[in-house]
mmCIF file of C-alpha atoms in Angstrom:
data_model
loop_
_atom_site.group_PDB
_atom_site.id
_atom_site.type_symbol
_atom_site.label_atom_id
_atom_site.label_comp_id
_atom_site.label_asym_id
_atom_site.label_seq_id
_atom_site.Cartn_x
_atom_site.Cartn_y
_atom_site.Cartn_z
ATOM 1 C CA UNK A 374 -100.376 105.456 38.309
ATOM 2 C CA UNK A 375 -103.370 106.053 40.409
ATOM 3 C CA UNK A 376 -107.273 105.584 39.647
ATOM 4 C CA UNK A 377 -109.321 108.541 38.985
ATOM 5 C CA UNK A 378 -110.649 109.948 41.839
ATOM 6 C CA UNK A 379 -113.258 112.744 42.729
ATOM 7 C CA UNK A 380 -111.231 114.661 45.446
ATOM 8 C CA UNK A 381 -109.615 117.324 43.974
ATOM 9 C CA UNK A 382 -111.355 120.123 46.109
ATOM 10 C CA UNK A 383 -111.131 118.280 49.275
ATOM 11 C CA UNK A 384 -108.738 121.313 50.860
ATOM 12 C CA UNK A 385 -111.363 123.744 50.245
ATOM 13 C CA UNK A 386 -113.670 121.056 52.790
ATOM 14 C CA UNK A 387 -111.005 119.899 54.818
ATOM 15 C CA UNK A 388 -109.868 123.724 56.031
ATOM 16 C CA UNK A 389 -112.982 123.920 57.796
ATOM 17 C CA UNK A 390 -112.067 120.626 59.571
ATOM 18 C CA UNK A 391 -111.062 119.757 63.357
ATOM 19 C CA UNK A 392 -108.356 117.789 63.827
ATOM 20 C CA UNK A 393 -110.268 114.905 64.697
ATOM 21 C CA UNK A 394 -112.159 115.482 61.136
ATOM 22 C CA UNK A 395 -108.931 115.617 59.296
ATOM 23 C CA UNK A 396 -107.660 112.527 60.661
ATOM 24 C CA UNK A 397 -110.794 110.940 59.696
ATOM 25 C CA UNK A 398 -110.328 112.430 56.607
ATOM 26 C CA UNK A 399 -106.977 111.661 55.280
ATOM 27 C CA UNK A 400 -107.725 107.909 56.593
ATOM 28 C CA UNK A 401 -110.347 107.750 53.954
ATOM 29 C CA UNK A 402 -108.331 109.559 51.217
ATOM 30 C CA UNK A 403 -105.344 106.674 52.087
ATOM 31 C CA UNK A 404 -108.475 103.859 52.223
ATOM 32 C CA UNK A 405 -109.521 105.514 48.194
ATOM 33 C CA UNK A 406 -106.116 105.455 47.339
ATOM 34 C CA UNK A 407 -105.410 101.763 48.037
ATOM 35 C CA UNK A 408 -109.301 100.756 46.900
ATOM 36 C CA UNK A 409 -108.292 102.614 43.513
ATOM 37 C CA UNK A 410 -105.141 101.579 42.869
ATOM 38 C CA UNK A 411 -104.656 100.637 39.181
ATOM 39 C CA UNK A 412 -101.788 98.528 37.412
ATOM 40 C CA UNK A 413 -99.097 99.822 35.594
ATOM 41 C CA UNK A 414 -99.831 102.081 32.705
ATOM 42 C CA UNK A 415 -99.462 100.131 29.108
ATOM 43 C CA UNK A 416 -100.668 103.158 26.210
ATOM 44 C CA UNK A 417 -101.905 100.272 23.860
ATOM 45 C CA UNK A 418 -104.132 98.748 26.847
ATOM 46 C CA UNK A 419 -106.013 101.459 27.534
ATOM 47 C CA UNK A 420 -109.393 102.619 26.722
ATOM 48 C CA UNK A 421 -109.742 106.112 25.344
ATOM 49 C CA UNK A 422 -109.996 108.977 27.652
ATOM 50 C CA UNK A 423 -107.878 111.139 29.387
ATOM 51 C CA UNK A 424 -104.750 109.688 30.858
ATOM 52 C CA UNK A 425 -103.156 112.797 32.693
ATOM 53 C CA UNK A 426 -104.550 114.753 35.581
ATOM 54 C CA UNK A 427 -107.047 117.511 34.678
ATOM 55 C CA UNK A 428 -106.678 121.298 35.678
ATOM 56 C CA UNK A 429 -109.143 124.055 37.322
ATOM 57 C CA UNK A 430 -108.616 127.615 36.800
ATOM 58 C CA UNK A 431 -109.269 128.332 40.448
ATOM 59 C CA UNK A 432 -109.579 125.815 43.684
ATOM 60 C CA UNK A 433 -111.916 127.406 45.035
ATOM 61 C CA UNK A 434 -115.091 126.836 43.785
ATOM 62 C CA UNK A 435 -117.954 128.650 45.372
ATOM 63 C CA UNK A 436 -118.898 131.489 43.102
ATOM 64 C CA UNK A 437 -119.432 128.869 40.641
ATOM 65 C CA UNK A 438 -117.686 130.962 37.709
ATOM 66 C CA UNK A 439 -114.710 128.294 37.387
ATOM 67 C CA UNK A 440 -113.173 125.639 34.507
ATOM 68 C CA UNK A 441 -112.263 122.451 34.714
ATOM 69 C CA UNK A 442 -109.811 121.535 31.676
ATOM 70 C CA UNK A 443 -109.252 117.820 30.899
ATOM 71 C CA UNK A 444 -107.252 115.738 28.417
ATOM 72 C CA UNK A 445 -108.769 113.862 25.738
ATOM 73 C CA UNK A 446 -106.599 110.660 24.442
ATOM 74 C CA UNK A 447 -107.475 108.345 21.548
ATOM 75 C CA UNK A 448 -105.692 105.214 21.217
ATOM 76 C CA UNK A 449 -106.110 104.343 18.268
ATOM 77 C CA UNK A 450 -105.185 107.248 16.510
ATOM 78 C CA UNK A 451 -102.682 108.767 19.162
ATOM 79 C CA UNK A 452 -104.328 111.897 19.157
ATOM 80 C CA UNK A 453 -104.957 114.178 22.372
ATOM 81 C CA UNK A 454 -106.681 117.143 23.137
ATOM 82 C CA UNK A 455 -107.975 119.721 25.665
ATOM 83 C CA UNK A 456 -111.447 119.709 26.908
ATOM 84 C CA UNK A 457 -113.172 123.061 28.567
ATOM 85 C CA UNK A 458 -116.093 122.669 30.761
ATOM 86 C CA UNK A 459 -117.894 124.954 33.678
ATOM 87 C CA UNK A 460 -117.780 124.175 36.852
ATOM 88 C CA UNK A 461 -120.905 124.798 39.230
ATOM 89 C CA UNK A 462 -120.274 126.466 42.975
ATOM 90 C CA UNK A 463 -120.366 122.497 43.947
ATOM 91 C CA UNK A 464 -118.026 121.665 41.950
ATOM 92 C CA UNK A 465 -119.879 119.932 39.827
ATOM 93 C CA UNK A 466 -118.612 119.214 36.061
ATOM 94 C CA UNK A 467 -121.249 120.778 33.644
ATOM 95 C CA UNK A 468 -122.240 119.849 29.671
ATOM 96 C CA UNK A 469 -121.392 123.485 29.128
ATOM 97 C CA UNK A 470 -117.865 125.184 28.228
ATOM 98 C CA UNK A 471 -116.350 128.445 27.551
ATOM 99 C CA UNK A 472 -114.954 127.444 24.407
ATOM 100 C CA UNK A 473 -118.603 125.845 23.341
ATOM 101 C CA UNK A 474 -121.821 126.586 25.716
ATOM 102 C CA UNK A 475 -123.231 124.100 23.431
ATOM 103 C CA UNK A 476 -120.923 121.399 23.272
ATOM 104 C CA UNK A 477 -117.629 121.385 24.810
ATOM 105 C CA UNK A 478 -116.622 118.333 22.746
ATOM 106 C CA UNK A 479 -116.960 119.958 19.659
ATOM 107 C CA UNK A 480 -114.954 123.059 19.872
ATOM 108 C CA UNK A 481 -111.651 121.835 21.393
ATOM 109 C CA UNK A 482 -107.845 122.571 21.753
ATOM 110 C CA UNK A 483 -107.422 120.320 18.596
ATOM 111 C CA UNK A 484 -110.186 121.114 16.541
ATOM 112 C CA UNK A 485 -109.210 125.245 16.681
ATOM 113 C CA UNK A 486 -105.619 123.842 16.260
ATOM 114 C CA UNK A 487 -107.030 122.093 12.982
ATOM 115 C CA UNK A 488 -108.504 125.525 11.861
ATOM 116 C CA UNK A 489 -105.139 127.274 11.679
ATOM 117 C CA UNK A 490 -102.627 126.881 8.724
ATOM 118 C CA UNK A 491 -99.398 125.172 9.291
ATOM 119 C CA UNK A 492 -97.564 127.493 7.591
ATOM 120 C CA UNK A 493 -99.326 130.908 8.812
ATOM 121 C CA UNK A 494 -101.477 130.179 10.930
ATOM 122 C CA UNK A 495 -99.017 128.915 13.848
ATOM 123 C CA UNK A 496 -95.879 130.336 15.891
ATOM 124 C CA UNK A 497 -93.955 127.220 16.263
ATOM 125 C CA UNK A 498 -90.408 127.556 18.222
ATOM 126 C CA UNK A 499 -87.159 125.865 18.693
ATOM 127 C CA UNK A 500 -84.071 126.321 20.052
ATOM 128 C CA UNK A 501 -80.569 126.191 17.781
ATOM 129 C CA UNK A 502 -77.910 125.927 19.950
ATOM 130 C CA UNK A 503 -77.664 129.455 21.026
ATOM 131 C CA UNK A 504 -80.980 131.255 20.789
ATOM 132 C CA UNK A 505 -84.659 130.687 19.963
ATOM 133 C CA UNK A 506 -85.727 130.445 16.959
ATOM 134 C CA UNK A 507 -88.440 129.796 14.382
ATOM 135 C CA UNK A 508 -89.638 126.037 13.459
ATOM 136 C CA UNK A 509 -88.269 126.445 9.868
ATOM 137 C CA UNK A 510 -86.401 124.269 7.506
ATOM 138 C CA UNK A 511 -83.777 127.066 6.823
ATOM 139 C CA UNK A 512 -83.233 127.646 11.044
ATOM 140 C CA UNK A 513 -82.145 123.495 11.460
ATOM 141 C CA UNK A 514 -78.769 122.368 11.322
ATOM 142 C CA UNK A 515 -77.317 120.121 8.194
ATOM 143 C CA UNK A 516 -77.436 117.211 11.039
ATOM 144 C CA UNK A 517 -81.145 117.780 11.961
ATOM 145 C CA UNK A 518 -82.371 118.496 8.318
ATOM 146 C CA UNK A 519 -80.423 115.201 7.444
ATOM 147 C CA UNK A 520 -82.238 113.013 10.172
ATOM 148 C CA UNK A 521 -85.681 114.817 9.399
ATOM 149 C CA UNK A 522 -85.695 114.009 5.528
ATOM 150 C CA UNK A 523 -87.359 116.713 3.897
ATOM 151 C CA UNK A 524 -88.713 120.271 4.235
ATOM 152 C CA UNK A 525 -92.226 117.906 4.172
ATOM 153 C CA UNK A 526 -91.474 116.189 7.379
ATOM 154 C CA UNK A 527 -91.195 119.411 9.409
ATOM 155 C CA UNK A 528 -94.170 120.460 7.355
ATOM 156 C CA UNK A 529 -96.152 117.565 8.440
ATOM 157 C CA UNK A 530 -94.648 118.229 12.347
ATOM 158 C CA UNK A 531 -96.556 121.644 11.913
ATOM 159 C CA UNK A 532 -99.687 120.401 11.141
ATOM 160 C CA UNK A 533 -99.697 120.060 7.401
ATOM 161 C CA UNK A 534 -102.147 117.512 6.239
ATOM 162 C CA UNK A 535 -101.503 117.255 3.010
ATOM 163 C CA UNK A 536 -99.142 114.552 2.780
ATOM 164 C CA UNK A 537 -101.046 112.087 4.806
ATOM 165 C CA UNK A 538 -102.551 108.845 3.449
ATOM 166 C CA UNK A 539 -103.783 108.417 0.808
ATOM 167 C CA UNK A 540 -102.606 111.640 -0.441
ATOM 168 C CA UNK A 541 -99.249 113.179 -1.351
ATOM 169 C CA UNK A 542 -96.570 110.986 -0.287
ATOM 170 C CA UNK A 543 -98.631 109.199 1.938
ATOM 171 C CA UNK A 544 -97.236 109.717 5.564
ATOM 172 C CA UNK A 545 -99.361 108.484 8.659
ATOM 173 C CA UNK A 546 -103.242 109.539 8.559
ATOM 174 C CA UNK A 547 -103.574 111.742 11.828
ATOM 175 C CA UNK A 548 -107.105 112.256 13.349
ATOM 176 C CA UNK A 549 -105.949 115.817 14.119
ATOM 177 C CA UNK A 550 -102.285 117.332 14.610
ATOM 178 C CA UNK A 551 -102.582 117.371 18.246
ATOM 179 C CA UNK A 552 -100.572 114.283 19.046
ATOM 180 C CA UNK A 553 -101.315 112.441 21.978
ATOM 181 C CA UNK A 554 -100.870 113.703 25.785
ATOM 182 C CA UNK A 555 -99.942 110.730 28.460
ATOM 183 C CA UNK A 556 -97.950 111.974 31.187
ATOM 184 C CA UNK A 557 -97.850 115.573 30.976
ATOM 185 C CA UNK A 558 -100.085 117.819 32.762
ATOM 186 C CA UNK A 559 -102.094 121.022 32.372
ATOM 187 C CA UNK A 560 -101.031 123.900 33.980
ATOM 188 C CA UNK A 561 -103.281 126.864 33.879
ATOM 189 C CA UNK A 562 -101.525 130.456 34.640
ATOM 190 C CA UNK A 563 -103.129 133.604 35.134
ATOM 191 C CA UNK A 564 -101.451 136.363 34.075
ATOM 192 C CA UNK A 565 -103.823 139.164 35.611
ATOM 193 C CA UNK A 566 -105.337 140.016 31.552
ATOM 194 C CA UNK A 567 -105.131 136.645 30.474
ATOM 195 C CA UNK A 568 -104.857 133.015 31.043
ATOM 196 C CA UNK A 569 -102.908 130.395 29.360
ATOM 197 C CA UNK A 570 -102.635 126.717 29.646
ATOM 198 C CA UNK A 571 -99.876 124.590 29.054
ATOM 199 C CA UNK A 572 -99.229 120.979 28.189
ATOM 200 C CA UNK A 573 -96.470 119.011 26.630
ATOM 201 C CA UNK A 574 -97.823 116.651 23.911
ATOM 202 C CA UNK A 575 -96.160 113.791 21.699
ATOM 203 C CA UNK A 576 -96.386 115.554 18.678
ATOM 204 C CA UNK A 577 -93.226 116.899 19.718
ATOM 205 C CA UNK A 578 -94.459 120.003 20.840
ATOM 206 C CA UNK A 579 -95.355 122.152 24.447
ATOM 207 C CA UNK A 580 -98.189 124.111 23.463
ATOM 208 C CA UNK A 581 -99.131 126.957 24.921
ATOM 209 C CA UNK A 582 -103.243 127.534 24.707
ATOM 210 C CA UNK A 583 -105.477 130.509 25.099
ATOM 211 C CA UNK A 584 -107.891 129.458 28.235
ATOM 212 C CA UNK A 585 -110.340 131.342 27.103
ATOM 213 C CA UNK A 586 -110.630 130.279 23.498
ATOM 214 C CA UNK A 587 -108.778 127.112 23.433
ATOM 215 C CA UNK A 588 -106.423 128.852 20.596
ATOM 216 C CA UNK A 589 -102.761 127.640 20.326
ATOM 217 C CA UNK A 590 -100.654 131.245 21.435
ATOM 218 C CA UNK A 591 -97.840 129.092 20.407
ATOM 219 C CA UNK A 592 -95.679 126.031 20.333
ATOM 220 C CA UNK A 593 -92.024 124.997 21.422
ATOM 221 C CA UNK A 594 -90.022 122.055 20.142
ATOM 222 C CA UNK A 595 -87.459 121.213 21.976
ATOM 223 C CA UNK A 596 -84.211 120.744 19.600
ATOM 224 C CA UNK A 597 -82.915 117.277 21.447
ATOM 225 C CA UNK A 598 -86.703 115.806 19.418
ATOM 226 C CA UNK A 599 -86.313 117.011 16.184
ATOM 227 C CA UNK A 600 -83.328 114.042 15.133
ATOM 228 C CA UNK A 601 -86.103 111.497 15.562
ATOM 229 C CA UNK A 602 -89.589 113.470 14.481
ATOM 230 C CA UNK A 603 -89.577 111.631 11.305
ATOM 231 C CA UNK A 604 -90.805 108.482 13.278
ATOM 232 C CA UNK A 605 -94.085 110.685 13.259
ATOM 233 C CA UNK A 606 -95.045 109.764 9.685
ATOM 234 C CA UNK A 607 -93.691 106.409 9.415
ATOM 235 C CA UNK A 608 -96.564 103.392 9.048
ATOM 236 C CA UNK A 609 -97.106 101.366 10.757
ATOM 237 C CA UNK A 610 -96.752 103.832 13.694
ATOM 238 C CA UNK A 611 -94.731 102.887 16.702
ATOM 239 C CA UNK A 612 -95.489 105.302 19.176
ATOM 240 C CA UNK A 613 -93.086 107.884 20.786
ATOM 241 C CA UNK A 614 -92.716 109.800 23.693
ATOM 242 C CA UNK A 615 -91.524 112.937 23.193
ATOM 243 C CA UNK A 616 -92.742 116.294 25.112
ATOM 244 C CA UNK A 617 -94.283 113.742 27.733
ATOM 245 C CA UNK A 618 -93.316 114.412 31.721
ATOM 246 C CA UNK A 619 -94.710 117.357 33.824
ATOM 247 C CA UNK A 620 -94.872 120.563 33.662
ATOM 248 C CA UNK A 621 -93.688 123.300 36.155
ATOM 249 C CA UNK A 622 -94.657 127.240 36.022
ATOM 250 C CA UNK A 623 -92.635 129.710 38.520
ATOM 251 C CA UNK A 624 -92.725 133.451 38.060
ATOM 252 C CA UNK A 625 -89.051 135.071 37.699
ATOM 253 C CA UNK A 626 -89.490 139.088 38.860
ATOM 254 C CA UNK A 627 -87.089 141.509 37.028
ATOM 255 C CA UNK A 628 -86.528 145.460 38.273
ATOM 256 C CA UNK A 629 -89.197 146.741 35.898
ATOM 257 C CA UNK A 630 -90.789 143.140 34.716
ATOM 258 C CA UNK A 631 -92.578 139.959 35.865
ATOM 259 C CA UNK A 632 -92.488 136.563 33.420
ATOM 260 C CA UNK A 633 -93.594 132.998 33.954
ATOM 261 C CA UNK A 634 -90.684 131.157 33.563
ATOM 262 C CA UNK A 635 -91.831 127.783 32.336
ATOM 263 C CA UNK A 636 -89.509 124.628 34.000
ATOM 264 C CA UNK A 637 -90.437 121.575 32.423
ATOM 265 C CA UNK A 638 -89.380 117.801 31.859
ATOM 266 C CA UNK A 639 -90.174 115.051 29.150
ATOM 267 C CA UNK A 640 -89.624 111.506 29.419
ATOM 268 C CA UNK A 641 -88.460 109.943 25.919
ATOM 269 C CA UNK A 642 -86.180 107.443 24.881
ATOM 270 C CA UNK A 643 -84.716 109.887 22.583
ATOM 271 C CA UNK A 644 -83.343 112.456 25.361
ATOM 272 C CA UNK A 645 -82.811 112.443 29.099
#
């Protein structure tokens, strides 16, 4: 894993650039690369903060009317999030945001996510061997009802609360229900009338968020996961990757219709 670095908008510089320039260039980029190297990536080393790349809604900067989008992780809690800020024409990160001028860390991916009810408030997806369907108790097989436990568990996977310590029957406390993001990316898409992002998450969910508003449009659960989202409550926690690698966005044109196709890849010891 590579160090942070503060180069993300270099091809709107290096465009302008001779040859000469962009040899000069990359030499530097390869010189930060090596200077910022880091060591292997252990989760329970790590300081919190962001551990995956953040996204912009446009490279090019200059009319200063872009977002940066980053990725919030707490270690201690495993709990991740989505952070909107403005950019500035010099690409500049500001203390403003479009989902809170205010205070971009207060109005968040997971603290809207923590507004909505698990069991109305959400459109949670999964797939059951031959079509999508609905994140419900009655849509699982007997095998993945078996492995889950209870009706509770895929409550809790939703985002109900109300089983967590020291309540109920006393599953793991979460800080939010946004479960930590490590290895996935953002991916911001534009759809002409609105923008989404997306980002797979080890709650055991991609989740699919409003850019504008930071409000979950909805969430997928891939079915190889659910056997082994019961390890979600258990204390103490051992953590688990689950919806964890990147995430690819193509468009797929049809006579009368064009849909983002969404291609993307997880990392777990649960599924290949």
């Amino acid at each position: 894993m590579r160090g942070q670095r503060n180069y993300i908008f270099g091809m709107n510089i290096m465009k302008h650039m001779t040859r000469p320039g962009l040899f000069t260039a990359g030499m530097l980029l390869l010189a930060a690369d090596v200077l910022f190297a880091a060591t292997p990536f252990t989760p329970n080393s790590q300081p919190t903060g962001w551990i995956s790349t953040p996204e912009v809604s446009n490279y090019y900067v200059g009319d200063g009317q872009e977002l940066f989008y980053q990725i919030d992780f707490h270690k201690d809690t495993w709990a991740g999030n989505v952070i909107a800020r403005h950019l500035n024409e010099h690409a500049e990160v500001q203390s403003t945001g479009p989902w809170d001028n205010a205070d971009p860390t207060a109005t968040t991916a997971a603290s809207v996510l923590n507004g909505l009810n698990f069991n109305t408030g959400r459109k949670i997806f999964t797939y059951d061997g031959s079509s999508g369907t609905v994140f419900r108790w009655a849509n699982l097989s007997g095998a993945e009802q078996t492995a889950l436990g209870s009706e509770d568990v895929l409550n809790y996977v939703r985002g109900d609360r109300s089983n967590e310590q020291p309540n109920g029957l006393s599953f793991r406390q979460r800080e939010w229900a946004f479960g930590d993001i490590i290895h996935s990316n953002i991916y911001y898409w534009d759809y002409g009338s609105s923008q989404s992002l997306y980002v797979g998450a080890n709650d055991g969910m991609l989740h699919a968020i409003d850019a504008a508003t930071g409000s979950e449009n909805w969430a997928y659960v891939p079915s190889m996961v659910i056997p082994n989202l019961n390890k979600l409550i258990t204390i103490p926690y051992v953590h688990q990757y689950y919806v964890d690698g990147p995430i690819s966005i193509a468009a797929v044109s049809y006579t009368h219709l064009t849909l983002p196709t969404i291609c993307f890849k997880w990392s777990s010891r649960w599924a290949p």
